[in-house]
Amino acid sequence: MVELKEDPVSKCVFCGIIGKKLKATFIHEDPRAVAFKDVNPKAPTHVLVVPRRHLASLSQATESDEGLLGHLQLLAANLARQLGIDSGFRLVANNGRGAGQTVDHLHYHLLGGRPMQWPPG
Ligand code: 5GP
Ligand code: ZN
């Protein structure tokens, strides 16, 4: 018998948002990916670019995900243009607890609308 509480998808907040069980402000939806506003924005524009398929992190991606990863990055660049932040934006994937990843469903942070510091903390 499958233990539901062991199922990463059923307890994943982003799968809940993608499945419309949890609310979010969507700015993009396509067959492979969605983008929605971060609930706790770190910049005037802070959007999460997320594959529909549950993939825990970038480290879990394989060769077969190459097209999906390209799609996510091109989508982020298109959204940056649409949102008017393409003169200076940052695209970030926190990978693993040591890098601050808190939601174990691959996502890119698209941040803009203010000057960005380098290096990030
Ligand atoms: P991470 O820390 O894993 O790189 O990023 C997770 C991001 O998801 C955080 O910026 C956090 O604010 C955002 N987040 C967590 N839970 C929710 C939620 O329920 N809705 C939305 N829209 N964003 C969320
Ligand atoms: Zn998920």
mmCIF file with all atom_site columns, C-alpha atoms and ligand atoms in Angstrom:
data_model
loop_
_atom_site.group_PDB
_atom_site.id
_atom_site.type_symbol
_atom_site.label_atom_id
_atom_site.label_alt_id
_atom_site.label_comp_id
_atom_site.label_asym_id
_atom_site.label_entity_id
_atom_site.label_seq_id
_atom_site.pdbx_PDB_ins_code
_atom_site.Cartn_x
_atom_site.Cartn_y
_atom_site.Cartn_z
_atom_site.occupancy
_atom_site.B_iso_or_equiv
_atom_site.pdbx_formal_charge
_atom_site.auth_seq_id
_atom_site.auth_comp_id
_atom_site.auth_asym_id
_atom_site.auth_atom_id
_atom_site.pdbx_PDB_model_num
ATOM   1   C  CA  . MET A 1 1   ? 0.000  0.000  0.000   1.00 0.00 ? 1   MET A CA  1
ATOM   2   C  CA  . VAL A 1 2   ? 1.282  3.469  -0.851  1.00 0.00 ? 2   VAL A CA  1
ATOM   3   C  CA  . GLU A 1 3   ? 1.746  5.715  2.172   1.00 0.00 ? 3   GLU A CA  1
ATOM   4   C  CA  . LEU A 1 4   ? 0.271  9.053  1.029   1.00 0.00 ? 4   LEU A CA  1
ATOM   5   C  CA  . LYS A 1 5   ? 2.301  11.040 3.532   1.00 0.00 ? 5   LYS A CA  1
ATOM   6   C  CA  . GLU A 1 6   ? 5.450  9.624  1.925   1.00 0.00 ? 6   GLU A CA  1
ATOM   7   C  CA  . ASP A 1 7   ? 4.365  10.909 -1.485  1.00 0.00 ? 7   ASP A CA  1
ATOM   8   C  CA  . PRO A 1 8   ? 6.392  14.060 -2.278  1.00 0.00 ? 8   PRO A CA  1
ATOM   9   C  CA  . VAL A 1 9   ? 3.727  15.325 -4.688  1.00 0.00 ? 9   VAL A CA  1
ATOM   10  C  CA  . SER A 1 10  ? 0.818  15.193 -2.227  1.00 0.00 ? 10  SER A CA  1
ATOM   11  C  CA  . LYS A 1 11  ? 2.703  17.257 0.362   1.00 0.00 ? 11  LYS A CA  1
ATOM   12  C  CA  . CYS A 1 12  ? 4.318  19.639 -2.130  1.00 0.00 ? 12  CYS A CA  1
ATOM   13  C  CA  . VAL A 1 13  ? 3.062  23.223 -1.879  1.00 0.00 ? 13  VAL A CA  1
ATOM   14  C  CA  . PHE A 1 14  ? 3.928  23.993 -5.525  1.00 0.00 ? 14  PHE A CA  1
ATOM   15  C  CA  . CYS A 1 15  ? 2.124  20.866 -6.768  1.00 0.00 ? 15  CYS A CA  1
ATOM   16  C  CA  . GLY A 1 16  ? -0.841 22.143 -4.717  1.00 0.00 ? 16  GLY A CA  1
ATOM   17  C  CA  . ILE A 1 17  ? -0.642 25.522 -6.498  1.00 0.00 ? 17  ILE A CA  1
ATOM   18  C  CA  . ILE A 1 18  ? -0.216 23.917 -9.941  1.00 0.00 ? 18  ILE A CA  1
ATOM   19  C  CA  . GLY A 1 19  ? -3.213 21.660 -9.225  1.00 0.00 ? 19  GLY A CA  1
ATOM   20  C  CA  . LYS A 1 20  ? -5.222 24.752 -8.106  1.00 0.00 ? 20  LYS A CA  1
ATOM   21  C  CA  . LYS A 1 21  ? -5.750 23.266 -4.640  1.00 0.00 ? 21  LYS A CA  1
ATOM   22  C  CA  . LEU A 1 22  ? -3.820 26.216 -3.193  1.00 0.00 ? 22  LEU A CA  1
ATOM   23  C  CA  . LYS A 1 23  ? -4.218 29.834 -4.284  1.00 0.00 ? 23  LYS A CA  1
ATOM   24  C  CA  . ALA A 1 24  ? -1.564 31.836 -6.091  1.00 0.00 ? 24  ALA A CA  1
ATOM   25  C  CA  . THR A 1 25  ? -1.439 34.765 -8.495  1.00 0.00 ? 25  THR A CA  1
ATOM   26  C  CA  . PHE A 1 26  ? -0.556 33.155 -11.819 1.00 0.00 ? 26  PHE A CA  1
ATOM   27  C  CA  . ILE A 1 27  ? 1.089  35.233 -14.494 1.00 0.00 ? 27  ILE A CA  1
ATOM   28  C  CA  . HIS A 1 28  ? 1.742  32.411 -16.961 1.00 0.00 ? 28  HIS A CA  1
ATOM   29  C  CA  . GLU A 1 29  ? 0.490  28.879 -17.676 1.00 0.00 ? 29  GLU A CA  1
ATOM   30  C  CA  . ASP A 1 30  ? 1.512  26.515 -20.464 1.00 0.00 ? 30  ASP A CA  1
ATOM   31  C  CA  . PRO A 1 31  ? 1.556  22.719 -20.820 1.00 0.00 ? 31  PRO A CA  1
ATOM   32  C  CA  . ARG A 1 32  ? 5.019  22.382 -19.266 1.00 0.00 ? 32  ARG A CA  1
ATOM   33  C  CA  . ALA A 1 33  ? 5.383  25.281 -16.852 1.00 0.00 ? 33  ALA A CA  1
ATOM   34  C  CA  . VAL A 1 34  ? 3.668  27.927 -14.780 1.00 0.00 ? 34  VAL A CA  1
ATOM   35  C  CA  . ALA A 1 35  ? 4.757  31.213 -13.244 1.00 0.00 ? 35  ALA A CA  1
ATOM   36  C  CA  . PHE A 1 36  ? 3.181  32.840 -10.206 1.00 0.00 ? 36  PHE A CA  1
ATOM   37  C  CA  . LYS A 1 37  ? 4.005  35.641 -7.789  1.00 0.00 ? 37  LYS A CA  1
ATOM   38  C  CA  . ASP A 1 38  ? 6.120  34.760 -4.770  1.00 0.00 ? 38  ASP A CA  1
ATOM   39  C  CA  . VAL A 1 39  ? 4.019  35.090 -1.604  1.00 0.00 ? 39  VAL A CA  1
ATOM   40  C  CA  . ASN A 1 40  ? 6.926  36.768 0.218   1.00 0.00 ? 40  ASN A CA  1
ATOM   41  C  CA  . PRO A 1 41  ? 8.545  38.966 -2.457  1.00 0.00 ? 41  PRO A CA  1
ATOM   42  C  CA  . LYS A 1 42  ? 12.216 39.937 -2.129  1.00 0.00 ? 42  LYS A CA  1
ATOM   43  C  CA  . ALA A 1 43  ? 12.032 42.555 -4.904  1.00 0.00 ? 43  ALA A CA  1
ATOM   44  C  CA  . PRO A 1 44  ? 9.291  44.713 -6.490  1.00 0.00 ? 44  PRO A CA  1
ATOM   45  C  CA  . THR A 1 45  ? 8.935  41.961 -9.113  1.00 0.00 ? 45  THR A CA  1
ATOM   46  C  CA  . HIS A 1 46  ? 9.411  38.440 -7.741  1.00 0.00 ? 46  HIS A CA  1
ATOM   47  C  CA  . VAL A 1 47  ? 7.963  35.619 -9.793  1.00 0.00 ? 47  VAL A CA  1
ATOM   48  C  CA  . LEU A 1 48  ? 8.543  31.878 -9.483  1.00 0.00 ? 48  LEU A CA  1
ATOM   49  C  CA  . VAL A 1 49  ? 9.008  29.950 -12.734 1.00 0.00 ? 49  VAL A CA  1
ATOM   50  C  CA  . VAL A 1 50  ? 8.045  26.347 -12.062 1.00 0.00 ? 50  VAL A CA  1
ATOM   51  C  CA  . PRO A 1 51  ? 7.782  23.153 -14.123 1.00 0.00 ? 51  PRO A CA  1
ATOM   52  C  CA  . ARG A 1 52  ? 4.409  21.395 -13.809 1.00 0.00 ? 52  ARG A CA  1
ATOM   53  C  CA  . ARG A 1 53  ? 6.169  18.093 -13.236 1.00 0.00 ? 53  ARG A CA  1
ATOM   54  C  CA  . HIS A 1 54  ? 7.429  17.524 -9.703  1.00 0.00 ? 54  HIS A CA  1
ATOM   55  C  CA  . LEU A 1 55  ? 11.211 17.545 -9.817  1.00 0.00 ? 55  LEU A CA  1
ATOM   56  C  CA  . ALA A 1 56  ? 12.766 18.101 -6.394  1.00 0.00 ? 56  ALA A CA  1
ATOM   57  C  CA  . SER A 1 57  ? 15.680 20.268 -7.466  1.00 0.00 ? 57  SER A CA  1
ATOM   58  C  CA  . LEU A 1 58  ? 18.047 21.092 -10.297 1.00 0.00 ? 58  LEU A CA  1
ATOM   59  C  CA  . SER A 1 59  ? 20.358 18.358 -8.974  1.00 0.00 ? 59  SER A CA  1
ATOM   60  C  CA  . GLN A 1 60  ? 17.648 15.805 -9.752  1.00 0.00 ? 60  GLN A CA  1
ATOM   61  C  CA  . ALA A 1 61  ? 17.417 16.833 -13.418 1.00 0.00 ? 61  ALA A CA  1
ATOM   62  C  CA  . THR A 1 62  ? 18.768 14.416 -16.021 1.00 0.00 ? 62  THR A CA  1
ATOM   63  C  CA  . GLU A 1 63  ? 19.586 14.565 -19.738 1.00 0.00 ? 63  GLU A CA  1
ATOM   64  C  CA  . SER A 1 64  ? 15.920 13.933 -20.481 1.00 0.00 ? 64  SER A CA  1
ATOM   65  C  CA  . ASP A 1 65  ? 15.073 17.246 -18.768 1.00 0.00 ? 65  ASP A CA  1
ATOM   66  C  CA  . GLU A 1 66  ? 17.287 19.303 -21.070 1.00 0.00 ? 66  GLU A CA  1
ATOM   67  C  CA  . GLY A 1 67  ? 14.363 20.634 -23.117 1.00 0.00 ? 67  GLY A CA  1
ATOM   68  C  CA  . LEU A 1 68  ? 12.339 21.460 -20.016 1.00 0.00 ? 68  LEU A CA  1
ATOM   69  C  CA  . LEU A 1 69  ? 15.233 23.374 -18.442 1.00 0.00 ? 69  LEU A CA  1
ATOM   70  C  CA  . GLY A 1 70  ? 15.695 25.359 -21.660 1.00 0.00 ? 70  GLY A CA  1
ATOM   71  C  CA  . HIS A 1 71  ? 11.966 26.097 -21.725 1.00 0.00 ? 71  HIS A CA  1
ATOM   72  C  CA  . LEU A 1 72  ? 12.050 27.436 -18.162 1.00 0.00 ? 72  LEU A CA  1
ATOM   73  C  CA  . GLN A 1 73  ? 14.933 29.796 -18.894 1.00 0.00 ? 73  GLN A CA  1
ATOM   74  C  CA  . LEU A 1 74  ? 13.460 31.104 -22.147 1.00 0.00 ? 74  LEU A CA  1
ATOM   75  C  CA  . LEU A 1 75  ? 10.130 31.559 -20.365 1.00 0.00 ? 75  LEU A CA  1
ATOM   76  C  CA  . ALA A 1 76  ? 11.861 33.557 -17.627 1.00 0.00 ? 76  ALA A CA  1
ATOM   77  C  CA  . ALA A 1 77  ? 13.485 35.834 -20.209 1.00 0.00 ? 77  ALA A CA  1
ATOM   78  C  CA  . ASN A 1 78  ? 10.139 36.352 -21.978 1.00 0.00 ? 78  ASN A CA  1
ATOM   79  C  CA  . LEU A 1 79  ? 8.404  37.105 -18.683 1.00 0.00 ? 79  LEU A CA  1
ATOM   80  C  CA  . ALA A 1 80  ? 11.162 39.585 -17.783 1.00 0.00 ? 80  ALA A CA  1
ATOM   81  C  CA  . ARG A 1 81  ? 10.367 41.444 -21.032 1.00 0.00 ? 81  ARG A CA  1
ATOM   82  C  CA  . GLN A 1 82  ? 6.613  41.297 -20.387 1.00 0.00 ? 82  GLN A CA  1
ATOM   83  C  CA  . LEU A 1 83  ? 7.061  42.541 -16.834 1.00 0.00 ? 83  LEU A CA  1
ATOM   84  C  CA  . GLY A 1 84  ? 9.353  45.371 -17.918 1.00 0.00 ? 84  GLY A CA  1
ATOM   85  C  CA  . ILE A 1 85  ? 12.410 44.264 -15.940 1.00 0.00 ? 85  ILE A CA  1
ATOM   86  C  CA  . ASP A 1 86  ? 14.579 43.089 -18.830 1.00 0.00 ? 86  ASP A CA  1
ATOM   87  C  CA  . SER A 1 87  ? 17.075 45.952 -18.400 1.00 0.00 ? 87  SER A CA  1
ATOM   88  C  CA  . GLY A 1 88  ? 18.237 44.190 -15.202 1.00 0.00 ? 88  GLY A CA  1
ATOM   89  C  CA  . PHE A 1 89  ? 16.840 41.045 -13.667 1.00 0.00 ? 89  PHE A CA  1
ATOM   90  C  CA  . ARG A 1 90  ? 18.170 38.050 -11.799 1.00 0.00 ? 90  ARG A CA  1
ATOM   91  C  CA  . LEU A 1 91  ? 17.244 34.390 -12.270 1.00 0.00 ? 91  LEU A CA  1
ATOM   92  C  CA  . VAL A 1 92  ? 18.087 32.229 -9.256  1.00 0.00 ? 92  VAL A CA  1
ATOM   93  C  CA  . ALA A 1 93  ? 17.709 28.538 -8.455  1.00 0.00 ? 93  ALA A CA  1
ATOM   94  C  CA  . ASN A 1 94  ? 18.508 27.747 -4.835  1.00 0.00 ? 94  ASN A CA  1
ATOM   95  C  CA  . ASN A 1 95  ? 19.641 24.127 -4.838  1.00 0.00 ? 95  ASN A CA  1
ATOM   96  C  CA  . GLY A 1 96  ? 19.640 22.253 -1.550  1.00 0.00 ? 96  GLY A CA  1
ATOM   97  C  CA  . ARG A 1 97  ? 19.245 23.379 2.062   1.00 0.00 ? 97  ARG A CA  1
ATOM   98  C  CA  . GLY A 1 98  ? 22.776 24.785 2.107   1.00 0.00 ? 98  GLY A CA  1
ATOM   99  C  CA  . ALA A 1 99  ? 21.745 27.247 -0.613  1.00 0.00 ? 99  ALA A CA  1
ATOM   100 C  CA  . GLY A 1 100 ? 18.445 28.163 1.048   1.00 0.00 ? 100 GLY A CA  1
ATOM   101 C  CA  . GLN A 1 101 ? 16.072 25.900 -0.878  1.00 0.00 ? 101 GLN A CA  1
ATOM   102 C  CA  . THR A 1 102 ? 12.917 25.549 1.217   1.00 0.00 ? 102 THR A CA  1
ATOM   103 C  CA  . VAL A 1 103 ? 10.438 24.148 -1.340  1.00 0.00 ? 103 VAL A CA  1
ATOM   104 C  CA  . ASP A 1 104 ? 11.551 20.846 -2.843  1.00 0.00 ? 104 ASP A CA  1
ATOM   105 C  CA  . HIS A 1 105 ? 10.004 21.403 -6.269  1.00 0.00 ? 105 HIS A CA  1
ATOM   106 C  CA  . LEU A 1 106 ? 12.360 22.930 -8.838  1.00 0.00 ? 106 LEU A CA  1
ATOM   107 C  CA  . HIS A 1 107 ? 11.763 26.644 -9.320  1.00 0.00 ? 107 HIS A CA  1
ATOM   108 C  CA  . TYR A 1 108 ? 13.583 29.679 -10.633 1.00 0.00 ? 108 TYR A CA  1
ATOM   109 C  CA  . HIS A 1 109 ? 13.191 33.003 -8.847  1.00 0.00 ? 109 HIS A CA  1
ATOM   110 C  CA  . LEU A 1 110 ? 12.791 35.848 -11.359 1.00 0.00 ? 110 LEU A CA  1
ATOM   111 C  CA  . LEU A 1 111 ? 13.673 39.047 -9.514  1.00 0.00 ? 111 LEU A CA  1
ATOM   112 C  CA  . GLY A 1 112 ? 13.742 42.632 -10.708 1.00 0.00 ? 112 GLY A CA  1
ATOM   113 C  CA  . GLY A 1 113 ? 12.623 46.198 -10.194 1.00 0.00 ? 113 GLY A CA  1
ATOM   114 C  CA  . ARG A 1 114 ? 15.488 47.237 -7.933  1.00 0.00 ? 114 ARG A CA  1
ATOM   115 C  CA  . PRO A 1 115 ? 19.287 47.307 -8.106  1.00 0.00 ? 115 PRO A CA  1
ATOM   116 C  CA  . MET A 1 116 ? 20.784 43.870 -7.410  1.00 0.00 ? 116 MET A CA  1
ATOM   117 C  CA  . GLN A 1 117 ? 23.830 43.376 -5.229  1.00 0.00 ? 117 GLN A CA  1
ATOM   118 C  CA  . TRP A 1 118 ? 26.688 41.048 -6.098  1.00 0.00 ? 118 TRP A CA  1
ATOM   119 C  CA  . PRO A 1 119 ? 27.690 38.638 -4.710  1.00 0.00 ? 119 PRO A CA  1
ATOM   120 C  CA  . PRO A 1 120 ? 24.368 37.439 -3.270  1.00 0.00 ? 120 PRO A CA  1
ATOM   121 C  CA  . GLY A 1 121 ? 24.496 36.443 0.400   1.00 0.00 ? 121 GLY A CA  1
HETATM 122 P  P1  . 5GP B 2 .   ? 13.321 28.606 -2.050  1.00 0.00 ? 1   5GP B P1  1
HETATM 123 O  O1  . 5GP B 2 .   ? 13.599 29.094 -0.647  1.00 0.00 ? 1   5GP B O1  1
HETATM 124 O  O2  . 5GP B 2 .   ? 12.954 27.130 -2.032  1.00 0.00 ? 1   5GP B O2  1
HETATM 125 O  O3  . 5GP B 2 .   ? 14.392 28.938 -3.052  1.00 0.00 ? 1   5GP B O3  1
HETATM 126 O  O4  . 5GP B 2 .   ? 12.067 29.414 -2.537  1.00 0.00 ? 1   5GP B O4  1
HETATM 127 C  C1  . 5GP B 2 .   ? 10.769 29.102 -2.170  1.00 0.00 ? 1   5GP B C1  1
HETATM 128 C  C2  . 5GP B 2 .   ? 9.954  30.348 -2.417  1.00 0.00 ? 1   5GP B C2  1
HETATM 129 O  O5  . 5GP B 2 .   ? 8.596  29.969 -2.416  1.00 0.00 ? 1   5GP B O5  1
HETATM 130 C  C3  . 5GP B 2 .   ? 10.121 31.422 -1.332  1.00 0.00 ? 1   5GP B C3  1
HETATM 131 O  O6  . 5GP B 2 .   ? 10.555 32.635 -1.929  1.00 0.00 ? 1   5GP B O6  1
HETATM 132 C  C4  . 5GP B 2 .   ? 8.732  31.543 -0.726  1.00 0.00 ? 1   5GP B C4  1
HETATM 133 O  O7  . 5GP B 2 .   ? 8.387  32.876 -0.406  1.00 0.00 ? 1   5GP B O7  1
HETATM 134 C  C5  . 5GP B 2 .   ? 7.835  30.976 -1.820  1.00 0.00 ? 1   5GP B C5  1
HETATM 135 N  N1  . 5GP B 2 .   ? 6.642  30.317 -1.320  1.00 0.00 ? 1   5GP B N1  1
HETATM 136 C  C6  . 5GP B 2 .   ? 6.567  29.402 -0.313  1.00 0.00 ? 1   5GP B C6  1
HETATM 137 N  N2  . 5GP B 2 .   ? 5.293  29.013 -0.135  1.00 0.00 ? 1   5GP B N2  1
HETATM 138 C  C7  . 5GP B 2 .   ? 4.550  29.695 -1.052  1.00 0.00 ? 1   5GP B C7  1
HETATM 139 C  C8  . 5GP B 2 .   ? 3.165  29.707 -1.355  1.00 0.00 ? 1   5GP B C8  1
HETATM 140 O  O8  . 5GP B 2 .   ? 2.328  29.018 -0.747  1.00 0.00 ? 1   5GP B O8  1
HETATM 141 N  N3  . 5GP B 2 .   ? 2.754  30.525 -2.364  1.00 0.00 ? 1   5GP B N3  1
HETATM 142 C  C9  . 5GP B 2 .   ? 3.636  31.301 -3.074  1.00 0.00 ? 1   5GP B C9  1
HETATM 143 N  N4  . 5GP B 2 .   ? 3.130  32.074 -4.035  1.00 0.00 ? 1   5GP B N4  1
HETATM 144 N  N5  . 5GP B 2 .   ? 4.961  31.310 -2.818  1.00 0.00 ? 1   5GP B N5  1
HETATM 145 C  C10 . 5GP B 2 .   ? 5.403  30.513 -1.813  1.00 0.00 ? 1   5GP B C10 1
HETATM 146 ZN ZN  . ZN  B 3 .   ? 5.825  19.456 -6.420  1.00 0.00 ? 2   ZN  B ZN  1
#
